[in-house]
Amino acid sequence: MEEFFSTIPPWSKTYLIACVVLAAVSTYGIISPAYYLLIYQQLFRGQIWRLLTAFIYFGDFSINFLFHTLFMITFLPNLEKMYQKKRGDLVVMLVFVMALVLIFSTIVNRHFMMTLQFTEALIYIFCKQQSDVIYRIWGIPVAASYVPFAHLLLDIFSNNSIIPTLIGILVGHCYYFLKIKCVLIRGKDYLPTPEFLYSSLGPQ
């Protein structure tokens, strides 16, 4: 386990630890989850940490928490490794995804917890760039390009809301189209990475 944990890249490792820590302190009643949720009235009163914790907390320890954490361990480290030499692009991607998830989630009143939307968007972006790779979901082989939609079916069969997954797919597709597809089709990058990120985080 220690050897596996050491292979997880830094951002993914930090994010996964933060998700587990917030779930733990909520599950054991140390801090109420009400302090993690994005409630705009509280945000405007200076509780700005809610903008971050709403993208980290996605419930107490449960079967759903376990399954979603396993999905994150499977996909997020691999996504980060794709951007290992393009850390500026990784920052742009994370900021863009968080911003768009916030907008869409607010429109449909699902902004209190946005971790599922956020991670589903990142999984979609990874899977679109690794479309031929085969993954197993509950023992069933699934091509990477269909993984986000397999998650959608799992939501339906598990009687969970499909809204977070749909938002994640929509946001992920927006990023993929603007950053990758438009470069291939039109030769135009609509989400260019600022030069200061290249100079401070390393070359492209």
CSV table of C-alpha atoms in Angstrom, one decimal:
chain,number,residue,atom,x,y,z
A,1,MET,CA,0.0,0.0,0.0
A,2,GLU,CA,2.8,2.4,0.9
A,3,GLU,CA,4.6,1.7,-2.4
A,4,PHE,CA,1.3,2.3,-4.3
A,5,PHE,CA,0.6,5.5,-2.5
A,6,SER,CA,4.1,6.8,-3.3
A,7,THR,CA,3.4,6.4,-7.0
A,8,ILE,CA,0.5,8.8,-6.9
A,9,PRO,CA,1.5,12.3,-8.3
A,10,PRO,CA,1.4,15.2,-5.8
A,11,TRP,CA,-1.8,17.0,-6.8
A,12,SER,CA,-3.9,13.8,-7.0
A,13,LYS,CA,-2.4,12.6,-3.7
A,14,THR,CA,-3.2,15.9,-1.9
A,15,TYR,CA,-6.7,16.0,-3.3
A,16,LEU,CA,-7.5,12.4,-2.3
A,17,ILE,CA,-6.1,12.9,1.2
A,18,ALA,CA,-8.3,16.1,1.5
A,19,CYS,CA,-11.4,14.2,0.4
A,20,VAL,CA,-10.8,11.4,3.0
A,21,VAL,CA,-9.9,13.9,5.8
A,22,LEU,CA,-13.1,16.0,5.3
A,23,ALA,CA,-15.2,12.8,5.1
A,24,ALA,CA,-13.6,11.5,8.3
A,25,VAL,CA,-14.1,14.7,10.4
A,26,SER,CA,-17.7,14.8,9.2
A,27,THR,CA,-18.4,11.1,9.8
A,28,TYR,CA,-17.1,11.2,13.3
A,29,GLY,CA,-18.8,14.5,14.2
A,30,ILE,CA,-15.7,16.5,14.6
A,31,ILE,CA,-16.8,19.3,12.2
A,32,SER,CA,-20.3,19.6,10.9
A,33,PRO,CA,-20.6,19.2,7.1
A,34,ALA,CA,-22.6,22.4,7.1
A,35,TYR,CA,-19.2,24.2,7.2
A,36,TYR,CA,-18.1,22.6,4.0
A,37,LEU,CA,-21.0,23.3,1.7
A,38,LEU,CA,-21.1,26.2,-0.7
A,39,ILE,CA,-23.9,28.4,0.8
A,40,TYR,CA,-23.7,31.8,-0.8
A,41,GLN,CA,-25.0,33.7,2.2
A,42,GLN,CA,-22.2,32.4,4.3
A,43,LEU,CA,-19.7,32.9,1.5
A,44,PHE,CA,-20.6,36.6,1.3
A,45,ARG,CA,-20.0,36.8,5.0
A,46,GLY,CA,-16.4,36.0,4.5
A,47,GLN,CA,-16.4,32.2,4.7
A,48,ILE,CA,-14.4,31.9,1.5
A,49,TRP,CA,-13.1,28.4,2.3
A,50,ARG,CA,-16.4,27.1,1.1
A,51,LEU,CA,-15.4,27.7,-2.5
A,52,LEU,CA,-12.7,25.1,-2.0
A,53,THR,CA,-14.3,22.6,0.4
A,54,ALA,CA,-17.4,22.3,-1.8
A,55,PHE,CA,-15.1,20.7,-4.4
A,56,ILE,CA,-13.5,18.3,-1.9
A,57,TYR,CA,-16.4,17.1,0.3
A,58,PHE,CA,-18.8,14.6,-1.1
A,59,GLY,CA,-20.4,13.0,1.9
A,60,ASP,CA,-19.5,10.8,4.9
A,61,PHE,CA,-18.0,7.4,4.7
A,62,SER,CA,-20.3,5.1,2.8
A,63,ILE,CA,-20.4,2.5,-0.1
A,64,ASN,CA,-20.9,5.4,-2.5
A,65,PHE,CA,-17.9,7.2,-1.0
A,66,LEU,CA,-15.8,4.0,-1.4
A,67,PHE,CA,-16.8,3.5,-5.1
A,68,HIS,CA,-16.2,7.1,-6.0
A,69,THR,CA,-12.9,7.1,-4.3
A,70,LEU,CA,-11.8,4.0,-6.2
A,71,PHE,CA,-12.8,5.7,-9.4
A,72,MET,CA,-10.7,8.8,-8.5
A,73,ILE,CA,-7.7,6.6,-7.6
A,74,THR,CA,-8.0,4.9,-11.0
A,75,PHE,CA,-8.3,8.0,-13.2
A,76,LEU,CA,-7.0,11.2,-11.5
A,77,PRO,CA,-3.4,10.1,-11.1
A,78,ASN,CA,-3.3,9.0,-14.7
A,79,LEU,CA,-4.7,12.3,-15.8
A,80,GLU,CA,-2.1,14.2,-13.8
A,81,LYS,CA,0.7,12.1,-15.3
A,82,MET,CA,-0.5,13.1,-18.7
A,83,TYR,CA,0.2,16.7,-17.7
A,84,GLN,CA,3.5,15.9,-15.9
A,85,LYS,CA,5.5,18.1,-18.3
A,86,LYS,CA,2.6,20.6,-18.9
A,87,ARG,CA,1.9,21.7,-15.3
A,88,GLY,CA,0.7,25.1,-16.5
A,89,ASP,CA,-1.9,23.4,-18.7
A,90,LEU,CA,-3.0,21.3,-15.7
A,91,VAL,CA,-3.6,24.5,-13.7
A,92,VAL,CA,-5.6,26.0,-16.5
A,93,MET,CA,-7.7,22.9,-16.8
A,94,LEU,CA,-8.4,22.7,-13.1
A,95,VAL,CA,-9.4,26.4,-12.9
A,96,PHE,CA,-11.6,26.2,-16.0
A,97,VAL,CA,-13.3,23.0,-14.8
A,98,MET,CA,-14.0,24.4,-11.4
A,99,ALA,CA,-15.4,27.7,-12.8
A,100,LEU,CA,-17.7,26.0,-15.2
A,101,VAL,CA,-18.8,23.4,-12.7
A,102,LEU,CA,-19.6,26.3,-10.3
A,103,ILE,CA,-21.7,28.1,-13.0
A,104,PHE,CA,-23.7,25.0,-14.2
A,105,SER,CA,-24.2,23.7,-10.7
A,106,THR,CA,-25.5,27.1,-9.5
A,107,ILE,CA,-27.9,27.2,-12.4
A,108,VAL,CA,-29.5,23.9,-11.4
A,109,ASN,CA,-29.1,24.5,-7.7
A,110,ARG,CA,-26.6,21.7,-7.1
A,111,HIS,CA,-23.8,24.0,-5.9
A,112,PHE,CA,-23.7,22.9,-2.3
A,113,MET,CA,-21.4,20.0,-3.0
A,114,MET,CA,-19.6,19.9,-6.4
A,115,THR,CA,-17.0,17.2,-5.9
A,116,LEU,CA,-18.8,14.6,-8.0
A,117,GLN,CA,-19.3,17.1,-10.9
A,118,PHE,CA,-15.7,18.2,-10.7
A,119,THR,CA,-14.1,14.7,-10.7
A,120,GLU,CA,-16.5,13.4,-13.4
A,121,ALA,CA,-15.4,16.3,-15.6
A,122,LEU,CA,-11.7,15.4,-15.0
A,123,ILE,CA,-12.4,11.7,-15.7
A,124,TYR,CA,-14.2,12.6,-18.9
A,125,ILE,CA,-11.2,14.7,-20.1
A,126,PHE,CA,-8.8,11.8,-19.3
A,127,CYS,CA,-11.0,9.2,-21.0
A,128,LYS,CA,-11.4,11.3,-24.2
A,129,GLN,CA,-7.6,11.3,-24.6
A,130,GLN,CA,-7.3,7.6,-23.8
A,131,SER,CA,-10.3,6.3,-25.8
A,132,ASP,CA,-8.8,3.0,-26.8
A,133,VAL,CA,-7.8,1.9,-23.2
A,134,ILE,CA,-10.1,-0.8,-21.7
A,135,TYR,CA,-11.1,-0.4,-18.0
A,136,ARG,CA,-13.2,-2.8,-15.9
A,137,ILE,CA,-16.2,-1.5,-14.0
A,138,TRP,CA,-17.6,-4.1,-11.7
A,139,GLY,CA,-15.8,-6.7,-13.8
A,140,ILE,CA,-17.3,-5.5,-17.1
A,141,PRO,CA,-14.7,-4.3,-19.7
A,142,VAL,CA,-15.5,-0.8,-20.9
A,143,ALA,CA,-13.6,1.3,-23.4
A,144,ALA,CA,-12.3,4.5,-21.8
A,145,SER,CA,-14.4,6.7,-24.1
A,146,TYR,CA,-17.6,5.1,-22.6
A,147,VAL,CA,-16.5,5.2,-18.9
A,148,PRO,CA,-18.4,8.5,-18.1
A,149,PHE,CA,-21.6,7.1,-19.6
A,150,ALA,CA,-21.1,3.9,-17.7
A,151,HIS,CA,-20.9,6.0,-14.5
A,152,LEU,CA,-24.2,7.5,-15.6
A,153,LEU,CA,-25.8,4.1,-15.9
A,154,LEU,CA,-24.4,3.2,-12.4
A,155,ASP,CA,-26.1,6.3,-11.1
A,156,ILE,CA,-29.4,5.2,-12.6
A,157,PHE,CA,-29.1,1.6,-11.3
A,158,SER,CA,-28.0,2.8,-7.9
A,159,ASN,CA,-31.0,5.3,-7.7
A,160,ASN,CA,-28.6,8.2,-7.4
A,161,SER,CA,-29.2,11.6,-9.0
A,162,ILE,CA,-27.7,11.8,-12.5
A,163,ILE,CA,-27.4,15.6,-12.4
A,164,PRO,CA,-23.8,15.7,-11.0
A,165,THR,CA,-22.5,13.2,-13.6
A,166,LEU,CA,-24.3,15.0,-16.5
A,167,ILE,CA,-22.8,18.3,-15.4
A,168,GLY,CA,-19.3,16.7,-15.2
A,169,ILE,CA,-19.7,15.2,-18.7
A,170,LEU,CA,-20.9,18.6,-20.1
A,171,VAL,CA,-18.0,20.5,-18.4
A,172,GLY,CA,-15.5,17.9,-19.5
A,173,HIS,CA,-16.7,18.1,-23.1
A,174,CYS,CA,-16.5,21.9,-23.1
A,175,TYR,CA,-12.8,21.7,-22.0
A,176,TYR,CA,-12.0,18.9,-24.4
A,177,PHE,CA,-13.6,20.8,-27.3
A,178,LEU,CA,-12.0,24.2,-26.6
A,179,LYS,CA,-8.6,23.0,-25.6
A,180,ILE,CA,-8.0,19.9,-27.8
A,181,LYS,CA,-10.6,19.4,-30.5
A,182,CYS,CA,-10.5,23.0,-31.8
A,183,VAL,CA,-6.7,22.7,-32.1
A,184,LEU,CA,-7.1,19.6,-34.3
A,185,ILE,CA,-9.9,21.0,-36.4
A,186,ARG,CA,-9.1,24.7,-36.6
A,187,GLY,CA,-5.5,25.0,-35.3
A,188,LYS,CA,-6.8,27.3,-32.6
A,189,ASP,CA,-6.3,26.9,-28.8
A,190,TYR,CA,-9.2,28.7,-27.1
A,191,LEU,CA,-7.8,28.1,-23.6
A,192,PRO,CA,-4.2,29.2,-23.9
A,193,THR,CA,-2.0,28.8,-20.9
A,194,PRO,CA,-0.5,32.1,-19.7
A,195,GLU,CA,3.2,32.5,-20.1
A,196,PHE,CA,3.8,33.2,-16.4
A,197,LEU,CA,2.5,29.7,-15.6
A,198,TYR,CA,5.0,28.1,-18.0
A,199,SER,CA,7.8,30.2,-16.5
A,200,SER,CA,6.9,29.4,-12.9
A,201,LEU,CA,5.8,25.8,-13.2
A,202,GLY,CA,8.0,24.5,-16.0
A,203,PRO,CA,8.1,24.3,-19.8
A,204,GLN,CA,5.3,22.9,-22.0
